[in-house]
XYZ file of C-alpha atoms in Angstrom:
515
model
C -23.738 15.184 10.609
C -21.749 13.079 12.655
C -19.529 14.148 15.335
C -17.142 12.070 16.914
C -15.988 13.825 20.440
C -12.335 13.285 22.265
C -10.985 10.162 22.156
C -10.185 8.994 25.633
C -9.189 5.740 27.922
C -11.982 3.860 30.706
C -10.370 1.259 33.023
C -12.853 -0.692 34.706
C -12.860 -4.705 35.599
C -9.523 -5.517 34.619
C -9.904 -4.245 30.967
C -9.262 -0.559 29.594
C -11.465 0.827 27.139
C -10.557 2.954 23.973
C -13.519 5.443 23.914
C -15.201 8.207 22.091
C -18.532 10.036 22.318
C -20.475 10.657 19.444
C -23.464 12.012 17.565
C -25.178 11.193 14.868
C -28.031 13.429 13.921
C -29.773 14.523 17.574
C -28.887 10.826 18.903
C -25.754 10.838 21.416
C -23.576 7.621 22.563
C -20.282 6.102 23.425
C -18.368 3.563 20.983
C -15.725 1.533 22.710
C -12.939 -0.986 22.304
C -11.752 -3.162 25.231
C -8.723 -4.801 25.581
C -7.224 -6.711 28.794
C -5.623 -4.381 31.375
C -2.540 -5.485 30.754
C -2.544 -4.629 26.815
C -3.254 -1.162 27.265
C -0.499 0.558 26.219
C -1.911 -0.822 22.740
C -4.531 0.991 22.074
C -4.560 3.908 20.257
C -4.965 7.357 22.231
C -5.462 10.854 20.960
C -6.858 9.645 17.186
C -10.197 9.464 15.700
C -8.728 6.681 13.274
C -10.808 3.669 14.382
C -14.278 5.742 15.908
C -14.116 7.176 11.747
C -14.313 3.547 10.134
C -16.371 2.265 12.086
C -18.677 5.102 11.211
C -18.352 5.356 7.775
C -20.650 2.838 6.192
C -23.511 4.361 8.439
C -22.159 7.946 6.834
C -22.317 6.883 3.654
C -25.243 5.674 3.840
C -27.182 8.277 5.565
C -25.681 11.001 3.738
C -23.991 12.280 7.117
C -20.634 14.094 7.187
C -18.147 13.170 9.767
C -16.387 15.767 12.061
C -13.882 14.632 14.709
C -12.677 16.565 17.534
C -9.564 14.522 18.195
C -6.795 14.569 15.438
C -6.971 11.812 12.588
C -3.662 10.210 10.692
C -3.336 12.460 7.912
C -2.634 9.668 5.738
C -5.805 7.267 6.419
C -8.042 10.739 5.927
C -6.658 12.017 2.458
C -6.784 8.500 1.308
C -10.749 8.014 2.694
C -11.339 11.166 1.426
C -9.761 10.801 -2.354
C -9.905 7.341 -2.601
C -11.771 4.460 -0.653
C -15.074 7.009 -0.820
C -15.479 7.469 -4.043
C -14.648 3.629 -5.086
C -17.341 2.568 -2.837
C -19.970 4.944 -4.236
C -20.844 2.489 -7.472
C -24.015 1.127 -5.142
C -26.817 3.182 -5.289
C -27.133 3.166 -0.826
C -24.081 4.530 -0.780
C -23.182 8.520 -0.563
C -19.996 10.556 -1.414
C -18.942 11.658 2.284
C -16.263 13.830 3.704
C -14.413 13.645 6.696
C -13.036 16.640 8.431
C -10.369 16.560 11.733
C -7.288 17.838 12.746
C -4.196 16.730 11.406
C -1.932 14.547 12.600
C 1.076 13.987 10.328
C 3.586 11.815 12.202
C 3.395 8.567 12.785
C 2.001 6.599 16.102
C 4.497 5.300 17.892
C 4.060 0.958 18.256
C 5.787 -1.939 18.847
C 6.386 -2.863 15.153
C 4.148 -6.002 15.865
C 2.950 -8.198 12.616
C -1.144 -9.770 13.101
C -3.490 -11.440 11.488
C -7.002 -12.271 12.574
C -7.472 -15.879 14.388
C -10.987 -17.358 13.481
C -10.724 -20.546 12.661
C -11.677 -21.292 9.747
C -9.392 -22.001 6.537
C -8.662 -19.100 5.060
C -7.749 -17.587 8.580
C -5.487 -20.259 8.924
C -4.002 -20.078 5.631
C -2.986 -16.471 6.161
C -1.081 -17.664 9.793
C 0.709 -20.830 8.217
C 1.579 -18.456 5.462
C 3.633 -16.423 7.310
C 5.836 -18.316 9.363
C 10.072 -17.554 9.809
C 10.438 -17.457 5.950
C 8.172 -14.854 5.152
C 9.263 -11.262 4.701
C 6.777 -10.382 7.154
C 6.418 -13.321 10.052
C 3.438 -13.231 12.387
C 4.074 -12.309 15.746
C 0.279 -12.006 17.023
C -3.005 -13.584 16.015
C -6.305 -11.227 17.297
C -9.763 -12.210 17.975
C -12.473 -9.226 17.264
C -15.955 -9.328 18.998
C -17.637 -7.825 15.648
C -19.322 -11.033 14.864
C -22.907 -10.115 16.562
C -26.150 -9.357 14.481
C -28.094 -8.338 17.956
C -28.355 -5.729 20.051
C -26.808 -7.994 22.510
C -22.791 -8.641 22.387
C -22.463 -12.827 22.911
C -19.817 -12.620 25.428
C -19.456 -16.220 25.934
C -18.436 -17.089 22.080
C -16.163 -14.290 22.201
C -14.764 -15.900 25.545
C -14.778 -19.013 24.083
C -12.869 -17.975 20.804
C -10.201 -16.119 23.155
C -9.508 -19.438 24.591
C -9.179 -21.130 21.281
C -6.818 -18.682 20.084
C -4.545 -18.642 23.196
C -4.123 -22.532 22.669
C -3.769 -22.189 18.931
C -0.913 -19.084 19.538
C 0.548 -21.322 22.137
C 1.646 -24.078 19.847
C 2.572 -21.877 17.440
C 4.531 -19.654 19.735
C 2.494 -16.436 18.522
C 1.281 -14.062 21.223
C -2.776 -12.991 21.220
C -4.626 -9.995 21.730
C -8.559 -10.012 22.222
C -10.747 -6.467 21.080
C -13.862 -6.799 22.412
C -16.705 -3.716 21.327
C -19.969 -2.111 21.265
C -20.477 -1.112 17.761
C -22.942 -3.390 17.077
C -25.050 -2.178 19.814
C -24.882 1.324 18.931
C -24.621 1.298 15.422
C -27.600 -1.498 13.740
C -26.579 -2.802 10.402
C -26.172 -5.839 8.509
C -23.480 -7.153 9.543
C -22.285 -8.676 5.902
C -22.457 -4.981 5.139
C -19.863 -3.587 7.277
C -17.626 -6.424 8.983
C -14.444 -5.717 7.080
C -15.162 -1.735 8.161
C -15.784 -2.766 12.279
C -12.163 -5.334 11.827
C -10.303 -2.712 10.926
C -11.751 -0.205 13.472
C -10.292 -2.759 15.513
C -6.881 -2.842 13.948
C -6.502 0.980 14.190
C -7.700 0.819 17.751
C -4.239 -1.430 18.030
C -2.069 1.072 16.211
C -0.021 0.779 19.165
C 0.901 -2.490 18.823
C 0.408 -3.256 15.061
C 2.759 -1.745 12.472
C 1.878 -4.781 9.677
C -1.700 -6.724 9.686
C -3.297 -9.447 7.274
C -6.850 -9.954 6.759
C -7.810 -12.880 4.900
C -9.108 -11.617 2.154
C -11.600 -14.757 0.435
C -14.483 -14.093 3.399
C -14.025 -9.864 3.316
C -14.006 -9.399 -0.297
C -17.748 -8.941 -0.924
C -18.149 -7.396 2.645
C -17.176 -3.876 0.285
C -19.767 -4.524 -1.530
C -17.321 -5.334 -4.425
C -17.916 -8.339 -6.755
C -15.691 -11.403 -5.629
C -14.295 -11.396 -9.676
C -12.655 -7.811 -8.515
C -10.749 -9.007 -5.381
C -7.922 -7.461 -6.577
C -9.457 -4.402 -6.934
C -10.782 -5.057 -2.451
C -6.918 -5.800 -1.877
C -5.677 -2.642 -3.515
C -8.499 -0.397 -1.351
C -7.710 -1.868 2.298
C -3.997 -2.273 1.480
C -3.622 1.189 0.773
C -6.347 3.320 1.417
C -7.192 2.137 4.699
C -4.292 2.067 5.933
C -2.109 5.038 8.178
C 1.532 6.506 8.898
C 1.973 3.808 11.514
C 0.067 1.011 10.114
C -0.209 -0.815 7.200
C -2.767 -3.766 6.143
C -3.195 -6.328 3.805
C -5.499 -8.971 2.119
C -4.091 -12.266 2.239
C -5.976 -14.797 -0.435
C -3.403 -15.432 -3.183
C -3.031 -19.062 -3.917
C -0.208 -20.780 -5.106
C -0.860 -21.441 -8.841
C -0.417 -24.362 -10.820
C 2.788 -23.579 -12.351
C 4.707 -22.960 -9.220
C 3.136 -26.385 -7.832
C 5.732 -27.960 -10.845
C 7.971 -25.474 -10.243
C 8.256 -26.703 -6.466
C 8.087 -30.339 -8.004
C 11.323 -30.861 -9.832
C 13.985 -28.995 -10.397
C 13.689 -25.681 -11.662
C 17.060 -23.818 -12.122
C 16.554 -20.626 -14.695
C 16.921 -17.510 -13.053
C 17.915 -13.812 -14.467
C 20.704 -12.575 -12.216
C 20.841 -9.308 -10.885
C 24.393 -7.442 -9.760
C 24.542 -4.466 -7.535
C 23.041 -1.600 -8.934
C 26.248 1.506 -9.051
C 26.134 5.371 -9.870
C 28.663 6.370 -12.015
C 29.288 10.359 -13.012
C 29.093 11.480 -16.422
C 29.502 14.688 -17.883
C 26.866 16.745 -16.379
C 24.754 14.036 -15.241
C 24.810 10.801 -13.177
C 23.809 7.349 -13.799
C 22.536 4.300 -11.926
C 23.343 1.151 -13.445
C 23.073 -2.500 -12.564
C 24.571 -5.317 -15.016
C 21.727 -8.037 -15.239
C 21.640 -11.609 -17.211
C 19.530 -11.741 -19.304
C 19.063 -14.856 -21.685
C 23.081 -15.605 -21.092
C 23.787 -12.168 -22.172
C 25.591 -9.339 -19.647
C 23.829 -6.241 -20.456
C 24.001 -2.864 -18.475
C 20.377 -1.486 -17.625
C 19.975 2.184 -16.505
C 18.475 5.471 -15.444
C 20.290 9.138 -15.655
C 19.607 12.018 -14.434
C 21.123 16.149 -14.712
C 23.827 16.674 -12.189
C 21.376 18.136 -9.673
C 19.558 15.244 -9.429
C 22.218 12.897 -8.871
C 22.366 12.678 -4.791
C 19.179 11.362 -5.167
C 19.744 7.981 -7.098
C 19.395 4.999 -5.014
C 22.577 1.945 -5.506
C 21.943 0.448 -2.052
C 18.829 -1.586 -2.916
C 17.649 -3.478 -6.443
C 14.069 -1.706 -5.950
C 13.890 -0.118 -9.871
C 15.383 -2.914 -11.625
C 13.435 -5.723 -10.059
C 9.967 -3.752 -10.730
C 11.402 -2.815 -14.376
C 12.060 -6.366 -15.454
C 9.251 -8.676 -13.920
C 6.577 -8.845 -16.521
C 9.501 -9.873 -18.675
C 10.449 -12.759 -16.661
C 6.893 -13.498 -15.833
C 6.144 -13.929 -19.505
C 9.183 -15.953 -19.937
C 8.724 -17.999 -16.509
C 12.066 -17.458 -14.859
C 12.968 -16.064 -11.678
C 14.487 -13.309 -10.312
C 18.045 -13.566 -8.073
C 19.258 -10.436 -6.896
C 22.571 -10.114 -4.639
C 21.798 -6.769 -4.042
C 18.778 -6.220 -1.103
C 15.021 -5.359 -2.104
C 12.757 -3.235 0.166
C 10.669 -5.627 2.074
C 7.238 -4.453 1.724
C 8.271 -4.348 -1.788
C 9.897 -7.845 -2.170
C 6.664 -9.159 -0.012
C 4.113 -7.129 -2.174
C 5.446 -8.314 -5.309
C 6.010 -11.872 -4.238
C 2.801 -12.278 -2.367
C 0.431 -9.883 -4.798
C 1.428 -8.583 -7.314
C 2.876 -11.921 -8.956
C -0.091 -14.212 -7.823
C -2.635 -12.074 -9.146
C -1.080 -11.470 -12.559
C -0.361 -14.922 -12.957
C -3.662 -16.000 -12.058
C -5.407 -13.504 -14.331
C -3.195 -12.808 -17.131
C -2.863 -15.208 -20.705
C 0.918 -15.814 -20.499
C 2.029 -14.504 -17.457
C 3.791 -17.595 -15.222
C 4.059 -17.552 -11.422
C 7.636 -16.257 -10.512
C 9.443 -15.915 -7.655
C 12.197 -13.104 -6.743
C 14.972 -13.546 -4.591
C 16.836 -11.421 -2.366
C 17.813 -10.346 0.761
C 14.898 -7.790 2.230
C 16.041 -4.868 4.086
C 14.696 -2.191 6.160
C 17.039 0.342 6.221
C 15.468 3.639 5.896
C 15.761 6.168 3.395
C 16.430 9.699 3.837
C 14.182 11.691 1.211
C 13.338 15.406 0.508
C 10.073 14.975 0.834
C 9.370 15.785 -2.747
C 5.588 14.852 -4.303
C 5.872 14.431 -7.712
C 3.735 13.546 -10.595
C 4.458 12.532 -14.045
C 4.116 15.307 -16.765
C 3.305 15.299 -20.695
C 1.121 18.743 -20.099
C -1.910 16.780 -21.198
C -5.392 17.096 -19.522
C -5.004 14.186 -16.971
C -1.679 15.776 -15.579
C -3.419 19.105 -15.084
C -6.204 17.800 -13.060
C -3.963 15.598 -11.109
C -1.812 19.245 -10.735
C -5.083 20.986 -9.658
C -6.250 18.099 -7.315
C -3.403 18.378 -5.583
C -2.282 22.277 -5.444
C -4.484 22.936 -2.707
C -3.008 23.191 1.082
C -5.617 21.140 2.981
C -3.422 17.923 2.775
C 0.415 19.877 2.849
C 1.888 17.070 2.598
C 0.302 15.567 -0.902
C 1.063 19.238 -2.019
C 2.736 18.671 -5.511
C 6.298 20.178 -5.495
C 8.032 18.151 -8.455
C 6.911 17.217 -12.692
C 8.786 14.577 -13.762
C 9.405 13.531 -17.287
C 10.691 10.250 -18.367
C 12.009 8.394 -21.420
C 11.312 4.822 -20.525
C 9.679 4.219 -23.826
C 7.130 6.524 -23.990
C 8.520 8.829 -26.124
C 8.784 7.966 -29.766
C 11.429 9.150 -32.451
C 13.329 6.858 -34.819
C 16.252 6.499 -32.897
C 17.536 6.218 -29.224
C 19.703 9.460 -29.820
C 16.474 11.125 -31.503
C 14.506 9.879 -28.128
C 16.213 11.631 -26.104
C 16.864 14.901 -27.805
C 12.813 14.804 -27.538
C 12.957 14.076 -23.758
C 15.368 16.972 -23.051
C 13.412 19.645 -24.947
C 10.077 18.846 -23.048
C 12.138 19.338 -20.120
C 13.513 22.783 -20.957
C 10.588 24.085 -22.448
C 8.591 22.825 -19.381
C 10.826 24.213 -16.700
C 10.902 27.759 -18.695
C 6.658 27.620 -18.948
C 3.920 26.013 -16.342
C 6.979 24.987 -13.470
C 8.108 28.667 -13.760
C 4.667 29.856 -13.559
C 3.721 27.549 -10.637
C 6.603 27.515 -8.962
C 8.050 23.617 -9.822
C 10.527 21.619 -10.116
C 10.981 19.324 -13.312
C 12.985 16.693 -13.180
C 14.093 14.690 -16.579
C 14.831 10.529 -16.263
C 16.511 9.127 -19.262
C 16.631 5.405 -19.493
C 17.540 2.193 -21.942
C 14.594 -0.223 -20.572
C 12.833 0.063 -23.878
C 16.210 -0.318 -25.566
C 16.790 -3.245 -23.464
C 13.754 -5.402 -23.411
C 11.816 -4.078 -26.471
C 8.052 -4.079 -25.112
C 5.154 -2.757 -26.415
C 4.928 0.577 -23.772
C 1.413 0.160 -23.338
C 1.663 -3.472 -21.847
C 4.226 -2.196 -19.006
C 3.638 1.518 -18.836
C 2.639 1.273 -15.375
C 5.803 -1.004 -14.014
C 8.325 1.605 -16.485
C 6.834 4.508 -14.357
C 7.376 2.908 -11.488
C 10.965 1.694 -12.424
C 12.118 5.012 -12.734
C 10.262 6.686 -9.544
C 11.945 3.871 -7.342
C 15.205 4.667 -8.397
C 14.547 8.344 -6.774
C 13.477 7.355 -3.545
C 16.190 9.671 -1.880
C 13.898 12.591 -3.792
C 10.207 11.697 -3.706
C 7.803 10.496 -0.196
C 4.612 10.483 -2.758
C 4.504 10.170 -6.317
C 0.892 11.036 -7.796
C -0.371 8.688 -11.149
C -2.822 10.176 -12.910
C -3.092 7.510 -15.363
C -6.439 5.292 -14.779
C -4.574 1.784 -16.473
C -1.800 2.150 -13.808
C -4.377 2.189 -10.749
C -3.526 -1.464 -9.603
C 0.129 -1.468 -10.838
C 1.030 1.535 -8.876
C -1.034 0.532 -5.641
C 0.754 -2.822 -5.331
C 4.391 -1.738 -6.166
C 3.633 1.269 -4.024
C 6.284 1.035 -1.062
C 8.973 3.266 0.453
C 7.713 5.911 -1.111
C 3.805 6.229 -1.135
C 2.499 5.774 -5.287
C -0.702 6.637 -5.121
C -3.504 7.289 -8.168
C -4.302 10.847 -8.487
């Protein structure tokens, strides 16, 4: 077992330490994380976030539970727990683990900072020059990590000396640095290669203070998960999501700008599919959510519906469920994307910087895109609904029963929703949705009334529109129709296994996750 104790601050020297005791087996020491004096408002108190990764390989490896005293971001330890855990268990050193600690469901307050780490080389610079003014997210602080040491002994003097490099580098490019020197690598002996990407973003959480975005580069830390560079995507998806907390989020930055772009940015490329602001209109009993788009010089009227109940919580400030309904399309077709209404930035960036670049790079017929539009970060009032799609199949049952227990509350499954976004087959639209309706009823009347859900029907013309085979978008339809309820769901549950990396990199506002 290993215990991690209080977590608690040491100022000593002009530097404050971020520290915890712990225990592993009968042996007893201190991990640490040191930042100047001056930055210590930064680190992280009262959470056993960073202590836990920085543990876990050694966990994993040694079989050895981990129990913290202090509380731990209820997000980072569901997602260990369900998700990063068992994807790392394919190697035959490495054990299933659980973590256990208290609770703590808001998020840490911090300065709304954006970093990336500073090392030198070129793929660390690549990620900085990346994200300059124009970029959804621009850098505001490069950090420099002492984790770099295969001794006992911590070499002081190249961590000095990389400090100084960074301050000059952040200097010219009028960035701001923060240096984490730590002890893990004396207390805790491993291979380095092993466990660096776990130890940088111990480091990160340490700084959940200060960081609300960070970027690793993602070309050196890809096989440091023990994951075969050919999967990278597969790394990105883990650390972007599962390692990541309320406060915080990180990224992998490695995508490259294809060879189609490269003429793209060459001459002059003018096709775009324009995108009007989405509107709800009321119907009968129901309300709709429409946005007229241009598609191959034709107007047409895309859309989603909902009952009358549902109607509040259709979103028509933001272009979030038509952009993610209609990319593939203009990815096979090679046109971008101009919206005048706004996109959510962490979507806009994910898709832009992600999503796009790794489809493009990996897909037969899929062209490097762009989408344009105005990011915004207004927030969105929800009710906290967590929802998960619903055919009463075996997959949505155990998604159902992996989430009806009351350990996690807030991943506690109050909504089913069903959806005719091409899914369901008849012979005719009209037949289509008599179908969709009639699950619905019979649905609410049997399991929801038995478990005490909500159902929630989505009717929609995206297959009428853009006539795709289902299978070759299913996860970007679900997705469609769960961002144009972001006023209703926080977390929306897939339990389908071909949406994993879909619903991972569109995830955004509210959290997608695989269940």
């Amino acid at each position: 077992m290993i215990k991690i104790g209080k977590v608690y601050i040491v100022r000593r020297l002009g530097h404050s330490r971020l520290c915890a005791d712990i225990s592993i087996g009968r042996k007893s020491s201190t991990i640490w994380f040191s930042v100047d004096s001056m930055q210590e408002n930064h680190l992280c108190r009262d959470r056993a976030d960073a202590f836990v990764l920085a543990l876990l390989p050694v966990a994993m490896r040694e079989k050895h539970g981990i129990v913290c005293e202090d509380f731990m971001s209820e997000q980072l330890q569901y997602q260990l727990n369900e998700y990063l855990i068992p994807a790392l268990i394919n190697g035959d050193d490495l054990e299933s683990v659980q973590i256990h600690a208290p609770i703590a469901k808001e998020k840490y307050s911090n300065n709304g900072a954006v970093g990336s780490i500073f090392s030198g080389d070129a793929d660390s610079l690549y990620t900085i020059m990346n994200h300059g003014r124009d970029c959804e997210y621009p850098l505001t602080h490069i950090a420099v990590f002492n984790v770099d040491s295969f001794g006992k002994i911590r070499d002081l003097d190249k961590f000095k000396n990389k400090c100084s490099h960074a301050e000059k580098f952040a200097k010219e490019q009028n960035l701001k640095v923060v240096c984490v020197d730590t002890n893990i690598d004396k207390v805790l002996h491993e291979n380095l290669a092993e466990v660096c990407s776990f130890r940088k973003i111990a480091c990160i959480f340490a700084l959940q203070g200060l960081f609300s975005i960070f970027l690793l580069p993602a070309q050196y830390d890809a096989a440091n998960f023990k994951l075969d560079l050919l999967d990278a995507a597969r790394y990105e998806l883990l650390t972007a999501n599962c390692a990541s907390t309320q406060s915080i989020l990180l990224y992998c930055d490695g995508s490259e700008v294809s060879h189609f772009e490269k003429i793209k940015a060459l001459t002059e490329w003018e096709p775009s599919w324009r995108w009007f602001h989405p509107y709800i209109e009321k119907l009968v009993d129901s309300y709709r959510l429409s946005a007229k788009v241009e598609l191959q010089e034709k107007e047409q009227i895309m859309w989603f519906e909902v009952k009358e109940l549902y109607g509040e919580y259709l979103i028509s400030d933001r272009a979030d469920s038509f952009v993610v309904a209609l990319f593939m399309t203009a990815m096979r077709e090679g046109i971008d994307i101009e919206c005048q209404a706004p996109v959510t930035r962490r979507l806009l960036y994910q898709i832009n910087h992600y999503l796009i670049p790794m489809m493009a790079a990996n897909m037969n017929g899929f062209h490097s895109i762009k989408i344009y539009a105005q990011p915004t970060d207004a927030i969105l009032e929800c009710a906290n609904a967590v929802g998960t799609g619903w055919t009463a199949g075996v997959d949505c049952m155990f998604t159902y029963m992996r989430n009806s227990n009351k350990k996690y509350s807030s991943y506690k499954l109050t909504h089913l929703l069903i959806a005719n976004n091409g899914a369901i087959e008849g012979d005719s639209s009209m037949k289509k949705r008599e179908v969709l309706w009639k699950m619905v009823k019979k649905t609410e009347e049997g399991f929801a009334a038995e478990e005490g859900l909500n159902v929630i029907g989505v009717d929609t013309n995206l297959q009428e529109i853009l006539q795709e085979g289902f299978l070759a978008v299913v996860g970007v339809r679900h997705a469609s129709v769960i961002l144009a309820l972001q006023k209703l769901f926080r977390v929306f549950l897939s339990h389908q296994h071909m949406d994993f990396q879909i619903f991972y990199l569109i995830s955004k506002t509210s959290d997608i996750m695989n269940g």
